[in-house]
Coordinates of C-alpha atoms and ligand atoms in Angstrom, one line a residue:
X16 CA 12.8 -12.4 -11.1
X17 CA 11.9 -16.0 -11.7
X18 CA 13.6 -19.2 -10.7
X19 CA 13.8 -22.2 -12.9
X20 CA 11.5 -24.2 -10.7
X21 CA 8.8 -21.4 -10.9
X22 CA 9.1 -21.4 -14.7
X23 CA 8.4 -25.1 -14.8
X24 CA 5.4 -24.7 -12.5
X25 CA 3.8 -22.1 -14.8
X26 CA 1.5 -24.2 -17.0
X27 CA 0.8 -22.7 -20.4
X28 CA -2.8 -21.4 -20.7
X29 CA -4.2 -22.8 -23.9
X30 CA -6.6 -19.8 -24.2
X31 CA -4.0 -17.1 -24.3
X32 CA -0.6 -16.4 -25.7
X33 CA 2.4 -18.1 -24.0
X34 CA 3.3 -16.4 -20.7
X35 CA 6.3 -14.3 -20.7
X36 CA 9.0 -15.4 -18.2
X37 CA 7.8 -13.6 -15.0
X38 CA 6.7 -14.5 -11.5
X39 CA 3.1 -15.4 -10.9
X40 CA 2.5 -12.1 -9.1
X41 CA 3.9 -10.2 -12.0
X42 CA 1.5 -11.9 -14.4
X43 CA -1.4 -11.0 -12.1
X44 CA -0.2 -7.4 -12.0
X45 CA 0.2 -7.2 -15.7
X46 CA -3.4 -8.6 -16.2
X47 CA -5.0 -6.2 -13.7
X48 CA -8.2 -4.4 -14.9
X49 CA -7.3 -1.0 -16.2
X50 CA -10.6 -0.1 -18.0
X51 CA -13.3 1.6 -16.0
X52 CA -16.1 0.1 -18.1
X53 CA -14.7 -3.4 -17.7
X54 CA -14.5 -2.9 -13.9
X55 CA -18.2 -2.0 -13.9
X56 CA -19.2 -4.9 -16.2
X57 CA -17.3 -7.4 -14.2
X58 CA -19.0 -6.3 -11.0
X59 CA -22.5 -6.2 -12.5
X60 CA -22.8 -2.4 -12.2
X61 CA -25.1 -0.9 -14.9
X62 CA -24.2 1.7 -17.5
X63 CA -25.2 4.5 -15.1
X64 CA -21.8 4.1 -13.5
X65 CA -19.8 4.5 -16.7
X66 CA -19.6 8.3 -17.1
X67 CA -18.5 8.8 -13.5
X68 CA -16.0 6.0 -13.7
X69 CA -14.5 7.4 -16.8
X70 CA -14.3 10.9 -15.4
X71 CA -12.5 9.6 -12.3
X72 CA -10.3 7.3 -14.4
X73 CA -9.1 10.3 -16.5
X74 CA -7.8 11.9 -13.3
X75 CA -6.2 8.8 -11.8
X76 CA -6.3 5.6 -13.7
X77 CA -8.1 2.4 -12.7
X78 CA -6.1 -0.5 -11.6
X79 CA -7.6 -3.6 -9.9
X80 CA -6.0 -7.1 -10.1
X81 CA -8.3 -10.1 -10.3
X82 CA -7.1 -11.3 -6.9
X83 CA -8.7 -8.2 -5.3
X84 CA -11.8 -8.2 -7.6
X85 CA -12.7 -11.7 -6.4
X86 CA -13.3 -10.3 -2.8
X87 CA -15.8 -7.7 -4.0
X88 CA -19.5 -8.6 -3.9
X89 CA -20.9 -8.3 -7.4
X90 CA -23.9 -6.0 -8.0
X91 CA -23.3 -4.0 -4.8
X92 CA -22.1 -0.4 -5.5
X93 CA -21.6 0.2 -1.7
X94 CA -19.3 -2.8 -1.2
X95 CA -16.5 -1.5 1.0
X96 CA -13.7 -2.9 -1.3
X97 CA -15.4 -1.6 -4.4
X98 CA -15.6 1.9 -2.9
X99 CA -11.8 1.9 -2.6
X100 CA -11.1 1.2 -6.3
X101 CA -14.1 2.4 -8.4
X102 CA -13.6 5.9 -9.8
X103 CA -16.6 8.3 -9.3
X104 CA -17.6 11.5 -10.9
X105 CA -17.2 13.2 -7.4
X106 CA -13.4 13.0 -7.9
X107 CA -13.7 15.9 -10.4
X108 CA -15.3 18.1 -7.9
X109 CA -12.9 20.6 -6.3
X110 CA -13.3 21.2 -2.6
X111 CA -11.7 24.0 -0.6
X112 CA -8.6 22.8 1.3
X113 CA -8.1 19.7 -0.8
X114 CA -4.9 20.0 -2.8
X115 CA -2.5 18.0 -5.0
X116 CA 0.3 17.5 -2.5
X117 CA -1.3 17.7 1.0
X118 CA 1.8 16.5 2.8
X119 CA 4.2 18.9 1.0
X120 CA 6.5 16.0 0.3
X121 CA 8.1 17.8 -2.6
X122 CA 9.9 20.0 0.0
X123 CA 11.5 17.1 1.9
X124 CA 13.5 15.3 -0.8
X125 CA 17.2 15.9 -0.3
X126 CA 18.0 13.2 -2.9
X127 CA 15.8 11.7 -5.7
X128 CA 13.3 9.3 -4.3
X129 CA 14.3 9.9 -0.7
X130 CA 12.1 11.7 1.9
X131 CA 13.7 12.5 5.3
X132 CA 11.1 14.2 7.5
X133 CA 11.3 12.3 10.9
X134 CA 14.3 11.7 13.2
X135 CA 16.1 8.4 12.8
X136 CA 14.0 7.2 9.9
X137 CA 14.3 7.8 6.2
X138 CA 11.8 6.9 3.5
X139 CA 12.9 5.6 0.1
X140 CA 10.6 5.4 -2.9
X141 CA 11.5 2.0 -4.1
X142 CA 8.9 1.7 -6.8
X143 CA 6.6 4.3 -8.3
X144 CA 3.9 1.7 -9.2
X145 CA 1.2 0.1 -7.1
X146 CA -0.7 -3.1 -7.5
X147 CA -4.0 -1.3 -7.0
X148 CA -5.0 2.3 -7.4
X149 CA -6.8 3.5 -4.3
X150 CA -9.1 6.4 -5.0
X151 CA -8.3 8.2 -1.7
X152 CA -4.6 7.9 -2.2
X153 CA -2.6 11.0 -1.1
X154 CA -0.1 10.2 -3.8
X155 CA -2.6 10.3 -6.6
X156 CA -1.0 13.5 -7.9
X157 CA 2.6 12.6 -6.9
X158 CA 5.2 13.3 -9.6
X159 CA 6.2 9.6 -9.8
X160 CA 8.2 9.9 -13.0
X161 CA 10.6 12.3 -11.2
X162 CA 10.8 10.0 -8.2
X163 CA 11.7 6.6 -9.8
X164 CA 15.4 6.7 -9.4
X165 CA 18.0 5.1 -11.7
X166 CA 20.9 3.2 -10.2
X167 CA 23.1 6.4 -10.3
X168 CA 20.4 8.3 -8.4
X169 CA 20.1 5.4 -5.9
X170 CA 23.8 5.9 -5.2
X171 CA 23.0 9.5 -4.2
X172 CA 20.2 8.4 -1.9
X173 CA 22.3 5.7 -0.3
X174 CA 25.1 8.2 0.2
X175 CA 22.7 10.4 2.1
X176 CA 21.8 7.5 4.4
X177 CA 25.5 6.5 4.8
X178 CA 26.5 10.0 5.8
X179 CA 23.8 10.4 8.5
X180 CA 24.7 8.2 11.5
X181 CA 21.4 9.3 13.3
X182 CA 19.5 7.1 10.8
X183 CA 18.5 3.7 12.2
X184 CA 15.7 2.7 10.0
X185 CA 15.2 2.6 6.3
X186 CA 11.6 2.6 5.2
X187 CA 10.8 1.3 1.7
X188 CA 7.8 3.0 0.3
X189 CA 6.3 4.0 -3.0
X190 CA 4.0 3.7 -4.8
X191 CA 4.4 0.2 -3.5
X192 CA 8.0 -1.0 -2.9
X193 CA 7.1 -4.6 -3.5
X194 CA 6.0 -3.8 -7.0
X195 CA 9.8 -3.6 -7.7
X196 CA 11.4 -6.9 -8.8
X197 CA 13.1 -9.1 -6.2
X198 CA 16.4 -8.6 -8.1
X199 CA 16.1 -4.8 -7.6
X200 CA 15.0 -5.2 -4.0
X201 CA 17.8 -7.6 -3.1
X202 CA 20.3 -5.2 -4.7
X203 CA 19.0 -2.3 -2.6
X204 CA 18.7 -4.2 0.7
X205 CA 22.3 -5.5 0.3
X206 CA 23.5 -1.9 0.1
X207 CA 21.4 -0.8 3.0
X208 CA 22.5 -3.6 5.3
X209 CA 26.1 -2.6 4.6
X210 CA 25.5 0.7 6.3
X211 CA 26.5 0.0 9.9
X212 CA 24.2 2.5 11.7
X213 CA 21.0 1.0 10.1
X214 CA 19.2 -1.4 12.4
X215 CA 15.8 -1.8 10.8
X216 CA 14.3 -2.3 7.4
X217 CA 10.6 -1.3 7.2
X218 CA 8.5 -2.0 4.2
X219 CA 5.2 -0.1 3.7
X220 CA 3.1 -2.2 1.3
X221 CA -0.3 -3.1 0.1
X222 CA 0.9 -5.8 -2.3
X223 CA 0.6 -8.9 -0.1
X224 CA -3.0 -7.9 0.5
X225 CA -3.9 -7.2 -3.1
X226 CA -1.8 -10.1 -4.7
X227 CA -0.9 -12.5 -1.9
X228 CA 1.3 -14.5 -4.3
X229 CA 3.8 -11.7 -4.0
X230 CA 5.1 -13.4 -0.9
X231 CA 7.0 -16.0 -2.9
X232 CA 10.3 -17.8 -2.5
X233 CA 12.3 -15.1 -4.3
X234 CA 11.1 -12.5 -1.9
X235 CA 11.5 -14.6 1.2
X236 CA 15.0 -15.3 0.0
X237 CA 16.4 -11.8 0.4
X238 CA 14.1 -11.0 3.3
X239 CA 15.4 -13.9 5.3
X240 CA 19.0 -13.3 4.4
X241 CA 19.3 -9.7 5.7
X242 CA 20.8 -8.9 9.1
X243 CA 18.4 -6.0 9.5
X244 CA 15.4 -6.4 11.8
X245 CA 12.3 -6.5 9.6
X246 CA 8.9 -4.7 9.9
X247 CA 6.2 -4.9 7.3
X248 CA 3.5 -2.3 7.6
X249 CA 0.5 -3.5 5.6
X250 CA -2.3 -1.3 4.4
X251 CA -5.7 -2.9 5.0
X252 CA -8.9 -0.9 5.5
X253 CA -11.6 -3.6 5.8
X254 CA -11.9 -7.1 7.2
X255 CA -13.1 -8.4 3.8
X256 CA -9.7 -7.7 2.3
X257 CA -8.2 -10.5 4.4
X258 CA -9.0 -13.8 2.8
X259 CA -7.4 -17.2 3.3
X260 CA -4.6 -16.5 0.8
X261 CA -3.7 -13.2 2.6
X262 CA -3.5 -15.1 5.9
X263 CA -1.2 -17.7 4.3
X264 CA 1.0 -14.9 2.9
X265 CA 1.2 -13.3 6.4
X266 CA 2.1 -16.6 8.0
X267 CA 5.1 -16.9 5.6
X268 CA 6.2 -13.4 6.6
X269 CA 5.9 -14.1 10.3
X270 CA 7.8 -17.3 9.9
X271 CA 10.6 -15.3 8.2
X272 CA 11.0 -13.2 11.3
X273 CA 9.0 -10.2 10.2
X274 CA 6.9 -8.1 12.6
X275 CA 3.6 -7.4 11.0
X276 CA 1.7 -4.1 11.5
X277 CA -1.2 -2.5 9.7
X278 CA -2.2 1.0 8.8
X279 CA -5.7 2.0 7.7
X280 CA -7.3 5.1 6.4
X281 CA -10.6 6.1 8.0
X282 CA -12.9 6.3 4.9
X283 CA -16.5 7.3 4.6
X284 CA -18.5 4.4 3.3
X285 CA -15.7 1.9 3.8
X286 CA -14.9 1.5 7.5
X287 CA -16.7 4.4 9.2
X288 CA -18.4 2.4 11.9
X289 CA -17.3 0.7 15.2
X290 CA -18.5 -2.6 13.8
X291 CA -16.4 -2.4 10.7
X292 CA -13.3 -1.2 12.6
X293 CA -13.6 -3.8 15.3
X294 CA -14.1 -6.6 12.7
X295 CA -11.0 -5.3 10.9
X296 CA -8.9 -5.4 14.1
X297 CA -10.1 -8.9 15.0
X298 CA -9.4 -10.2 11.4
X299 CA -5.9 -8.5 11.4
X300 CA -5.0 -10.4 14.6
X301 CA -6.2 -13.7 13.0
X302 CA -3.6 -13.0 10.3
X303 CA -0.9 -12.2 13.0
X304 CA -1.0 -8.5 12.3
X305 CA -1.3 -5.7 14.9
X306 CA -3.1 -2.5 14.2
X307 CA -0.7 0.4 14.1
X308 CA -2.2 3.6 12.7
X309 CA -5.7 4.7 11.7
X310 CA -5.1 7.7 9.6
X311 CA -7.6 10.4 9.0
X312 CA -7.9 11.2 5.3
X313 CA -5.2 13.5 3.9
X314 CA -6.9 16.3 2.1
X315 CA -5.9 15.3 -1.4
X316 CA -7.9 16.8 -4.3
X317 CA -10.5 14.3 -5.6
X318 CA -11.0 12.4 -2.3
X319 CA -13.2 14.8 -0.3
X320 CA -16.2 12.4 -0.5
X321 CA -14.2 9.9 1.7
X322 CA -13.8 12.4 4.6
X323 CA -14.9 11.6 8.1
X324 CA -14.9 14.6 10.5
X325 CA -12.4 14.6 13.5
X326 CA -15.1 14.5 16.1
X327 CA -16.7 11.4 14.6
X328 CA -13.3 9.8 14.2
X329 CA -12.6 10.2 17.9
X330 CA -16.0 8.8 18.8
X331 CA -15.3 5.7 16.6
X332 CA -12.0 5.0 18.4
X333 CA -13.7 5.6 21.8
X334 CA -16.3 3.0 20.7
X335 CA -13.5 0.6 19.8
X336 CA -12.1 0.9 23.3
X337 CA -15.4 -0.4 24.7
X338 CA -15.2 -3.6 22.7
X339 CA -11.6 -4.5 22.0
X340 CA -8.4 -5.2 24.1
X341 CA -5.9 -2.3 24.1
X342 CA -3.5 -4.0 21.7
X343 CA -6.2 -4.1 19.0
X344 CA -6.8 -0.3 19.0
X345 CA -5.0 1.6 16.3
X346 CA -3.5 5.0 17.0
X347 CA -5.7 7.7 15.4
X348 CA -3.4 10.1 13.7
X349 CA -3.1 12.9 11.2
X350 CA -0.1 13.9 9.1
X351 CA 0.6 17.6 9.3
X352 CA 3.2 19.0 7.0
X353 CA 6.3 20.3 8.9
X354 CA 5.6 18.2 12.0
X355 CA 8.3 15.8 13.2
X356 CA 6.0 12.9 13.6
X357 CA 2.4 11.8 12.9
X358 CA 0.1 13.9 15.2
X359 CA -2.3 12.0 17.5
X360 CA -5.9 13.2 17.4
Ligands
PLP11 C1 4.9 8.2 8.2 C2 6.3 8.4 7.8 C3 7.3 7.8 8.5 C4 7.1 6.8 9.5 O1 6.5 7.3 10.7 P1 6.3 6.3 12.0 O2 5.6 7.2 12.9 O3 7.6 5.9 12.4 O4 5.5 5.2 11.5 C5 8.6 8.1 8.1 N1 8.9 9.1 7.2 C6 7.9 9.7 6.5 C7 8.2 10.7 5.5 C8 6.5 9.4 6.8 O5 5.6 10.0 6.1
SF4_12 S1 -1.4 1.1 -2.6 FE1 -0.9 2.8 -1.2 S2 0.3 4.2 -2.5 FE2 -0.7 2.8 -3.9 S3 -2.6 3.8 -4.5 FE3 -3.1 2.5 -2.7 S4 -2.9 3.9 -1.0 FE4 -1.8 4.9 -2.7

């Protein structure tokens, strides 16, 4: 959605066609890099990277907005942000134990786009799209098309929440829920807050990190208006992902009364050192965010090269305890299908 004042602020770019009427973040999303060769070229990676990038792209398409690209060091194939978004030939290698749906989510969907696995909390898939495609994502094979509900299907999901008075928290997830328009989100939140037993609205998102402009007036409008208590769980894996624009976006969320938490995935070659994890926690706190979970990798097919063994993961967190205050230590967890909560390691 776009307000009149936003439209006036959008200066026409003489080099390109006139902009369609959309918010700035939507323009950035629409212009994200989706071509593996272009990604390599823009980052100064030579042609040797092309075949692998194309093979990985065929399995799970490339998506990287400029706002994220600008934080990647050009010419460095081991950059921790690049590792998260550059497809590699390794993704085509099949590894025992790595499967398409490691969390068996398909078995926990009582209504379309709704996952009810844990007591008191229900997860709603508010948008199938993401602002960035993370190579290690456990949803890389998720049947999104079947899980992007229409308004009529939303009614079925909302009815499930309405009928179950043990539910106190609605979690908007995806994909990335903030890839939905503010008009859609305001519509949904209005219906959720009308359900008396709901107390909290939680949003699991990577969008404010990837495209900080997502935290605009339209979003802050519906977020400020709701009676529900608000928690935003961001997804940040490395300190370099937090630049000044991300900090500014987080400040706006905090000012709107949002509790900010972060979840990370422990990833080989991205954040698999005490130094990297400690720097991440410190940087999160500078942005007003508390570390919440450090997930071990879900065994999704195509991501085995990111795996860090359990023993090493425990050692890393023990190392963090030696250098950080307790409130900056994330909980090291694994998601095991069929369990009633995340499982601490
Ligand atoms: C992770 C998850 C939640 C939230 O779990 P918390 O431990 O409360 O953060 C809820 N529902 C599903 C399906 C999940 O995977
Ligand atoms: S933003 Fe989240 S859901 Fe989307 S690709 Fe990345 S990890 Fe997966």
